[in-house]
Short mmCIF file of C-alpha atoms in Angstrom, two decimals:
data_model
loop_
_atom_site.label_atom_id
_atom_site.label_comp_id
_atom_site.label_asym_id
_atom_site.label_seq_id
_atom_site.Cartn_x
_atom_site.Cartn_y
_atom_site.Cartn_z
CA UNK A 1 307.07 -155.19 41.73
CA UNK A 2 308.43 -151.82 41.18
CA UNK A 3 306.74 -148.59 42.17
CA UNK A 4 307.60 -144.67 41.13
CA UNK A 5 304.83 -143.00 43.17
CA UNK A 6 303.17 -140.12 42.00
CA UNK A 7 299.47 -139.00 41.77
CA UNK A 8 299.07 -137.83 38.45
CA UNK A 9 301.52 -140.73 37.16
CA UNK A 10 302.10 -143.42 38.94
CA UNK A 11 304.74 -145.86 37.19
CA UNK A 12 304.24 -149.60 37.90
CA UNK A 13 306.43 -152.94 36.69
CA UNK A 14 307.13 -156.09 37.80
CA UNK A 15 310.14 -158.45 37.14
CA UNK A 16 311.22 -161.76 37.45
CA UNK A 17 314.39 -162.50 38.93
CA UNK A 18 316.85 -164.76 37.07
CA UNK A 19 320.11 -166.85 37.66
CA UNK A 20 322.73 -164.15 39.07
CA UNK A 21 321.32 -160.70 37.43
CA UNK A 22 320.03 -161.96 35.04
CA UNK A 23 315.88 -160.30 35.55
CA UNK A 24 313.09 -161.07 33.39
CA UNK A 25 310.44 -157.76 32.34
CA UNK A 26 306.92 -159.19 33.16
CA UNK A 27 304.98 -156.06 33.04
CA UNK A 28 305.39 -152.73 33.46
CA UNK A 29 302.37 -149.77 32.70
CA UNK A 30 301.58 -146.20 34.17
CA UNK A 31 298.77 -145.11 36.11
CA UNK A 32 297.54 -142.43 35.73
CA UNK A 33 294.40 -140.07 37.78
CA UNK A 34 293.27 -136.59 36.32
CA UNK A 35 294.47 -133.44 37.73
CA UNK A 36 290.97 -132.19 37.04
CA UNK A 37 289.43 -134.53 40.18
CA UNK A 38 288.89 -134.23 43.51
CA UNK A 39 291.96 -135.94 45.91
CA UNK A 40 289.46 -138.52 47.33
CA UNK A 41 288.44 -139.70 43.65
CA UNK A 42 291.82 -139.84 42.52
CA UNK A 43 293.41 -141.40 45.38
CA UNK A 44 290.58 -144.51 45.03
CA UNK A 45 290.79 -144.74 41.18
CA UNK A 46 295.25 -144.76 42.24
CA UNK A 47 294.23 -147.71 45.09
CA UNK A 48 292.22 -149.85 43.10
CA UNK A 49 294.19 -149.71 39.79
CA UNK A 50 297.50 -150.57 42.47
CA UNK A 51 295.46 -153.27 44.08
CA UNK A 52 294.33 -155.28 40.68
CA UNK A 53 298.22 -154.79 39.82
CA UNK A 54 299.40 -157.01 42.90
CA UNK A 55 296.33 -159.19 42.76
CA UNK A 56 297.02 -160.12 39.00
CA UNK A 57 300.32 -160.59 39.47
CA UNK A 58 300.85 -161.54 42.87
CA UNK A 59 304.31 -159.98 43.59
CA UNK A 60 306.64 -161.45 46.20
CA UNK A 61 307.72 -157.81 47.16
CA UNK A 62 307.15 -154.16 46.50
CA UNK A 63 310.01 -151.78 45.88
CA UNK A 64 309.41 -148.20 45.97
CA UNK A 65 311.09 -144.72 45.55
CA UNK A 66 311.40 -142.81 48.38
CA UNK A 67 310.02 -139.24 47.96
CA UNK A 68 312.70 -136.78 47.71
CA UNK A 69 311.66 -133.60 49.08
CA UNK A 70 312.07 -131.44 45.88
CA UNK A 71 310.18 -128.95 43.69
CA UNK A 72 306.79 -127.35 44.31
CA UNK A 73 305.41 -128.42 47.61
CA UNK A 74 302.02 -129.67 46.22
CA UNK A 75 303.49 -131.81 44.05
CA UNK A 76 305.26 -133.70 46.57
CA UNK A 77 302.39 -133.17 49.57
CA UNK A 78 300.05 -135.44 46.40
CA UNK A 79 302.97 -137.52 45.90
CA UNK A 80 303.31 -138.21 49.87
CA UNK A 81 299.75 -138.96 49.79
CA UNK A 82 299.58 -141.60 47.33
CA UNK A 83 302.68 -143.32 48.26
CA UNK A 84 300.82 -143.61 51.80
CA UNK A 85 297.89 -144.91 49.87
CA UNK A 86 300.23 -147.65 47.94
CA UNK A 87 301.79 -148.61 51.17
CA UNK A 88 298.45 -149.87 52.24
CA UNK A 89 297.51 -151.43 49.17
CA UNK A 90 300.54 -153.75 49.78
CA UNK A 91 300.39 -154.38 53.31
CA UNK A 92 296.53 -155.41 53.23
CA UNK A 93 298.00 -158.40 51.15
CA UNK A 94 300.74 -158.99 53.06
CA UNK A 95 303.76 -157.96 50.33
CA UNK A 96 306.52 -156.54 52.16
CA UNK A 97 307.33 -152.99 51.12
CA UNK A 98 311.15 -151.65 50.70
CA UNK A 99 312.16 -148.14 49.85
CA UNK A 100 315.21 -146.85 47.97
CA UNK A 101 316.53 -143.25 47.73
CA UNK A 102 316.33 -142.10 43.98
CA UNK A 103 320.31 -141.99 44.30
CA UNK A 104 320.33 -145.59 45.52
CA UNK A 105 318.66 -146.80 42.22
CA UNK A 106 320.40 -144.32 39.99
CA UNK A 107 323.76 -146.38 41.32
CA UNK A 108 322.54 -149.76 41.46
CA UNK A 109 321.81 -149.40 38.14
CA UNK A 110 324.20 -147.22 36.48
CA UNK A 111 327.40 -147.30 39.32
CA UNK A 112 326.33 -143.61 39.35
CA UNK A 113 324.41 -141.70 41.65
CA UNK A 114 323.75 -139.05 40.02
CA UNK A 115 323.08 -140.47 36.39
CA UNK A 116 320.11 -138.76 34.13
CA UNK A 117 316.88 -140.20 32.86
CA UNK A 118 318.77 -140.87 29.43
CA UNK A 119 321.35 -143.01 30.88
CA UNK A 120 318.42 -144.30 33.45
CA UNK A 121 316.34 -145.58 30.20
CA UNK A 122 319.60 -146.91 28.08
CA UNK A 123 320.79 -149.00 30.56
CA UNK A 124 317.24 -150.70 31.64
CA UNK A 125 316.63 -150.80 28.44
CA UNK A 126 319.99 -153.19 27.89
CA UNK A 127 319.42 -154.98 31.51
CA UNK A 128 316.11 -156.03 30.49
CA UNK A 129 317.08 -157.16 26.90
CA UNK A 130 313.87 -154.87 25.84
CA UNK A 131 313.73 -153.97 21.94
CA UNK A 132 312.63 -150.47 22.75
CA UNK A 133 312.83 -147.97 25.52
CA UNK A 134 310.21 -147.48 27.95
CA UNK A 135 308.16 -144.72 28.02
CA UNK A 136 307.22 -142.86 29.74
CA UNK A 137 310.22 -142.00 31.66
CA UNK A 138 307.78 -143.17 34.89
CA UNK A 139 307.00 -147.22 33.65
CA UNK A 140 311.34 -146.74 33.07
CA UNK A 141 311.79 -145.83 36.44
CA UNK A 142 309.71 -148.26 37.67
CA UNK A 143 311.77 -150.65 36.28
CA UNK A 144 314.45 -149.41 37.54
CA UNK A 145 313.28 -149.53 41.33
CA UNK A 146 312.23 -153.10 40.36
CA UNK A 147 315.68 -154.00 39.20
CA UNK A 148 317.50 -152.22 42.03
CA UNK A 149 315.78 -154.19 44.61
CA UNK A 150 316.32 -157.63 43.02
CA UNK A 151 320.03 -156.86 43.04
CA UNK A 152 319.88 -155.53 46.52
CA UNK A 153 317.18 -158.25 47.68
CA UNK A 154 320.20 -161.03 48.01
CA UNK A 155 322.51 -158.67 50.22
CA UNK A 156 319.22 -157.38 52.43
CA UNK A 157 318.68 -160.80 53.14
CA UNK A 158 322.08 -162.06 53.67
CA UNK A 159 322.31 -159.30 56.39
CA UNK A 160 318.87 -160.42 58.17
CA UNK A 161 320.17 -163.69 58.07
CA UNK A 162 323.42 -162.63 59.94
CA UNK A 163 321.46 -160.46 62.56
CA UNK A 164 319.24 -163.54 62.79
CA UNK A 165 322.24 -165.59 63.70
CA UNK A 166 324.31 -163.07 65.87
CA UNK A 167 320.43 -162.38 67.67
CA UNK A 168 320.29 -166.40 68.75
CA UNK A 169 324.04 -167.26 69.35
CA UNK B 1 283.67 -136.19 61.67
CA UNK B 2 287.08 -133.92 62.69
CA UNK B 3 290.39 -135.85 61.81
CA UNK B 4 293.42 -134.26 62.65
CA UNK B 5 296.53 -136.79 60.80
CA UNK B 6 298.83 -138.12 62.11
CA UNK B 7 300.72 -141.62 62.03
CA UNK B 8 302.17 -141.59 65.50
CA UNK B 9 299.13 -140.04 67.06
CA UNK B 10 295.94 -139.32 64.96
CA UNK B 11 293.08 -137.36 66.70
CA UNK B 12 289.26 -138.09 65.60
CA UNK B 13 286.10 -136.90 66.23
CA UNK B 14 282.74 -137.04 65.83
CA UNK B 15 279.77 -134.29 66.45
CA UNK B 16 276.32 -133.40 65.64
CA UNK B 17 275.23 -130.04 64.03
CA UNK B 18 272.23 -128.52 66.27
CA UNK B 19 270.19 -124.79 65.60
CA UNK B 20 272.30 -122.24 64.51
CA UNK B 21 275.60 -122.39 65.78
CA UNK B 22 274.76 -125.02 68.46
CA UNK B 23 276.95 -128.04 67.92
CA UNK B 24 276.60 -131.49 70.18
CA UNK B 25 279.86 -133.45 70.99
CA UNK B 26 279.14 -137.37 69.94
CA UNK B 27 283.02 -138.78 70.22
CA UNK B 28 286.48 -137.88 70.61
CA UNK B 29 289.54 -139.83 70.47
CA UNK B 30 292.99 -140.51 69.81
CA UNK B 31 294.22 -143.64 67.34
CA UNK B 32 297.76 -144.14 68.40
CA UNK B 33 300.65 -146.18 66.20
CA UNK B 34 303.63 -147.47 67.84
CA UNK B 35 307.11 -145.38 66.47
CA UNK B 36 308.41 -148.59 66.63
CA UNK B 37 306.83 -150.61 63.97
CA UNK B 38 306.97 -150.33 60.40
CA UNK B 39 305.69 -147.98 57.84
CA UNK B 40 303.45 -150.76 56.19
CA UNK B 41 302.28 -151.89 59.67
CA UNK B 42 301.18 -148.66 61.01
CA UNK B 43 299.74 -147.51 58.08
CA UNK B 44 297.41 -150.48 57.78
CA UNK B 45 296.29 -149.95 61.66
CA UNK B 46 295.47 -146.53 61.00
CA UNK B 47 293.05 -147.53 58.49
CA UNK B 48 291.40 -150.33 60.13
CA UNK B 49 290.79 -148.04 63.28
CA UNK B 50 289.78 -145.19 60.78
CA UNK B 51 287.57 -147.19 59.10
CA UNK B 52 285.79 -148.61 62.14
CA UNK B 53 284.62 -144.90 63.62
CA UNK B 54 283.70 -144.28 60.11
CA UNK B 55 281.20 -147.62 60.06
CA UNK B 56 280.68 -146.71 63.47
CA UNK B 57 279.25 -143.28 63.18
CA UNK B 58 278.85 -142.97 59.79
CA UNK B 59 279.68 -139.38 59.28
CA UNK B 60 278.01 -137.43 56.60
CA UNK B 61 281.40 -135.58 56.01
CA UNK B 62 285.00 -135.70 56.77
CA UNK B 63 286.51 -132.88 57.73
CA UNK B 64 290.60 -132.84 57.73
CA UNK B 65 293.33 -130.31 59.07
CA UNK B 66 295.61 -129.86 55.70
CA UNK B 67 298.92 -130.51 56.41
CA UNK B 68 301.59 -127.80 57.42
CA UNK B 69 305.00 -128.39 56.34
CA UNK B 70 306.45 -127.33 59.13
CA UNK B 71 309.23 -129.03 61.36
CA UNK B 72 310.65 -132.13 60.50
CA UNK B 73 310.44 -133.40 56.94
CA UNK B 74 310.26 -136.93 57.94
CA UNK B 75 307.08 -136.54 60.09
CA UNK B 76 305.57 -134.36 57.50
CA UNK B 77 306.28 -137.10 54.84
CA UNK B 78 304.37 -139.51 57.54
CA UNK B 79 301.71 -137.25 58.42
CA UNK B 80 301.39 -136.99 54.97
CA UNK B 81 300.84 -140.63 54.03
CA UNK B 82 298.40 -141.33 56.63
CA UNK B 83 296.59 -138.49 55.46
CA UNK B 84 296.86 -139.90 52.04
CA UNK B 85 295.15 -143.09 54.22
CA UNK B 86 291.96 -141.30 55.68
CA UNK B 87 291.09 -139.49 52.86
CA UNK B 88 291.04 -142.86 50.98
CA UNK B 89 288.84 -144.91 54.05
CA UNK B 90 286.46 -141.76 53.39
CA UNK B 91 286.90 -142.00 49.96
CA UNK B 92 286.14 -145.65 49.87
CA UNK B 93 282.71 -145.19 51.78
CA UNK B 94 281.75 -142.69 49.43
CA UNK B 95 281.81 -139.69 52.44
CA UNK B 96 282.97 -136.62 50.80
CA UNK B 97 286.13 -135.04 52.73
CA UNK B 98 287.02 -131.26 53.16
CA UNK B 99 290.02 -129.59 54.16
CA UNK B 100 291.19 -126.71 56.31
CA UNK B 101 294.08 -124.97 57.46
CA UNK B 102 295.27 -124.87 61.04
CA UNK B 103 294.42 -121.03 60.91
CA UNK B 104 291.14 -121.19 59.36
CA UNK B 105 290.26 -123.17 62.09
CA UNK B 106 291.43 -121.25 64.39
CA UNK B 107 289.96 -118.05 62.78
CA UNK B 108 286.94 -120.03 62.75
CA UNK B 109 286.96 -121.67 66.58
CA UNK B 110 288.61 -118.21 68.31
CA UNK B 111 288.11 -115.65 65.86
CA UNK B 112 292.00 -115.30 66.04
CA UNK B 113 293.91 -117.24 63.66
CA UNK B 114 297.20 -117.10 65.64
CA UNK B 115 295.22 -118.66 68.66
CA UNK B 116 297.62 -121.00 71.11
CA UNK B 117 296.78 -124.15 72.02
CA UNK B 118 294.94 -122.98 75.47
CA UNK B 119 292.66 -120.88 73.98
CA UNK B 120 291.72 -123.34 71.42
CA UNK B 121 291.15 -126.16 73.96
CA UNK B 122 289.64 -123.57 76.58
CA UNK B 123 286.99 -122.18 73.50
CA UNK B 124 285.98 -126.08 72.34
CA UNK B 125 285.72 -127.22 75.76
CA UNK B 126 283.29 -124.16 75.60
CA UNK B 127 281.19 -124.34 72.48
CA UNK B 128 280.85 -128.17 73.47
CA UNK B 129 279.56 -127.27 76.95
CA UNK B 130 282.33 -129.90 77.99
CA UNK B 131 282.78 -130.59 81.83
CA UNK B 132 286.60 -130.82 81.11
CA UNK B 133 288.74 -130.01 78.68
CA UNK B 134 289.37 -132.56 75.97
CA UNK B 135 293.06 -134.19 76.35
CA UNK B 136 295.24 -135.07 74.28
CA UNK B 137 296.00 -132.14 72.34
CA UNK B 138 295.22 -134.27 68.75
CA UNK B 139 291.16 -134.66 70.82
CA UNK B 140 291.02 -131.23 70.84
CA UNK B 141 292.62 -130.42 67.56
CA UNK B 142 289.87 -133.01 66.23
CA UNK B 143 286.75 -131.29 67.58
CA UNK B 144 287.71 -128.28 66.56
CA UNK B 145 288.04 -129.08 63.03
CA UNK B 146 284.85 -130.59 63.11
CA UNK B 147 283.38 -127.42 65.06
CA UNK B 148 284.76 -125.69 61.84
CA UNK B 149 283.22 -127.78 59.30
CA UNK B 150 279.89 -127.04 60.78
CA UNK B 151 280.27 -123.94 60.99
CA UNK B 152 281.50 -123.09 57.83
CA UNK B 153 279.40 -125.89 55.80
CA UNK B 154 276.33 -123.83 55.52
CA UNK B 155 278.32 -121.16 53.77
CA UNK B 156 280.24 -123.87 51.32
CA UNK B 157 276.51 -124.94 50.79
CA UNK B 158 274.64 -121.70 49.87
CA UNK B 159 277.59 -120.51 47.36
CA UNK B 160 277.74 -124.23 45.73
CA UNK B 161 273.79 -123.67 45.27
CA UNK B 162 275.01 -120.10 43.99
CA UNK B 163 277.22 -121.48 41.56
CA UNK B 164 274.57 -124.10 40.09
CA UNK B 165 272.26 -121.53 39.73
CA UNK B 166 274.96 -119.19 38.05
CA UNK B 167 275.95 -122.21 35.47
CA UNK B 168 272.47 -122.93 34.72
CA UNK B 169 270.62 -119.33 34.47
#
């Protein structure tokens, strides 16, 4: 399951992963809370629409983007608070959580670090085999945490695995 | 109920509003997560132990410092997610939650809202007719957001019931 955090939009997917990279689009929506309410009622309607997500589709892990410190401070004090609020949602079921930078997905998925949300879309768009681009630009970057992870997944755990084995030699 | 967030050390309290400005100390405390475990981990402590002085005591109101980006943007960003947390236990038990800066409390506590953190701790070890002063820091911190609430809640009261009858003259 892929996460792009945010209060006001919170993108959401999950994927399958296939032979080699080959990944499969399950589902992928955007969540969304009204400016207009109060942080308390927004930050339960974010929680409970996150929590039917993983308990409908019963993800293995959860990828999210990191917050990048950026823009109006509001914005990304709101963000900050419903990534902490998503964080729980996954570890009350017991679904490991990773984080990537937004450069680390923009280059897993592109081989550039710095690529822009219309070379973001086109290429998930293509890796997904998806007759349409996703909109908005936050269920596409969802996607694109989702698929970042499953191509990093094999190399995080090949590392553990090495640790593991360099720990108890 | 006075919360002060925090991840690594998270300061809660609860008191009870007497006469006029007279205001009776019920608990303090400090919830405390180790630096050492993970984000998910920690987060989902912080809750539970949240969540139990909030069944405990049942609060009428939550009262939280807001967050000052100050300092380190990486224990902002976790202050900021177990913020995100609380306001979501409170939110979840239906206790409405109200925030405050470090200076208005001060202003309100001290009458100075530059106040250090010895005359803060010396003034709510005062107003709480305390035998000692509270310690940790976060204890203090916590009763005196709570002193604040109280204090100003009347006030946020009488112009709410101002407003109403403005909207419905």
């Amino acid at each position: 399951m892929g996460i792009d955090p945010g209060l006001t939009r919170c993108g959401l997917s999950v994927v399958q992963a296939g032979r080699g990279r080959q990944i499969l689009p399950v589902a992928v929506g955007v969540v969304r809370t009204p400016s207009t309410a109060e942080l308390p009622e927004r930050l339960l309607r974010l929680s409970a629409a996150v929590g039917e997500w993983m308990d409908e589709y019963r993800p293995d892990m959860v990828a999210m983007e990191r917050i990048f410190e950026r823009g109006n401070v509001s914005t990304v004090m709101h963000t900050a608070h419903a990534f902490g609020v998503m964080v729980l949602a996954a570890a009350e079921r017991g679904i490991p959580v990773y984080q990537y930078t937004p450069s680390e997905v923009k280059k897993a998925i592109s081989g550039n670090g710095r690529a822009d949300k219309k070379q973001m879309t086109n290429m998930i768009t293509r890796i997904l085999g998806l007759s349409e681009a996703p909109k908005p630009a936050d269920a596409a970057d969802a996607l694109a945490i989702a698929v970042c992870h499953c191509w990093r997944a094999p190399l995080i755990a090949r590392t553990t695995r090495a640790h593991e084995r360099t720990a108890t030699a």
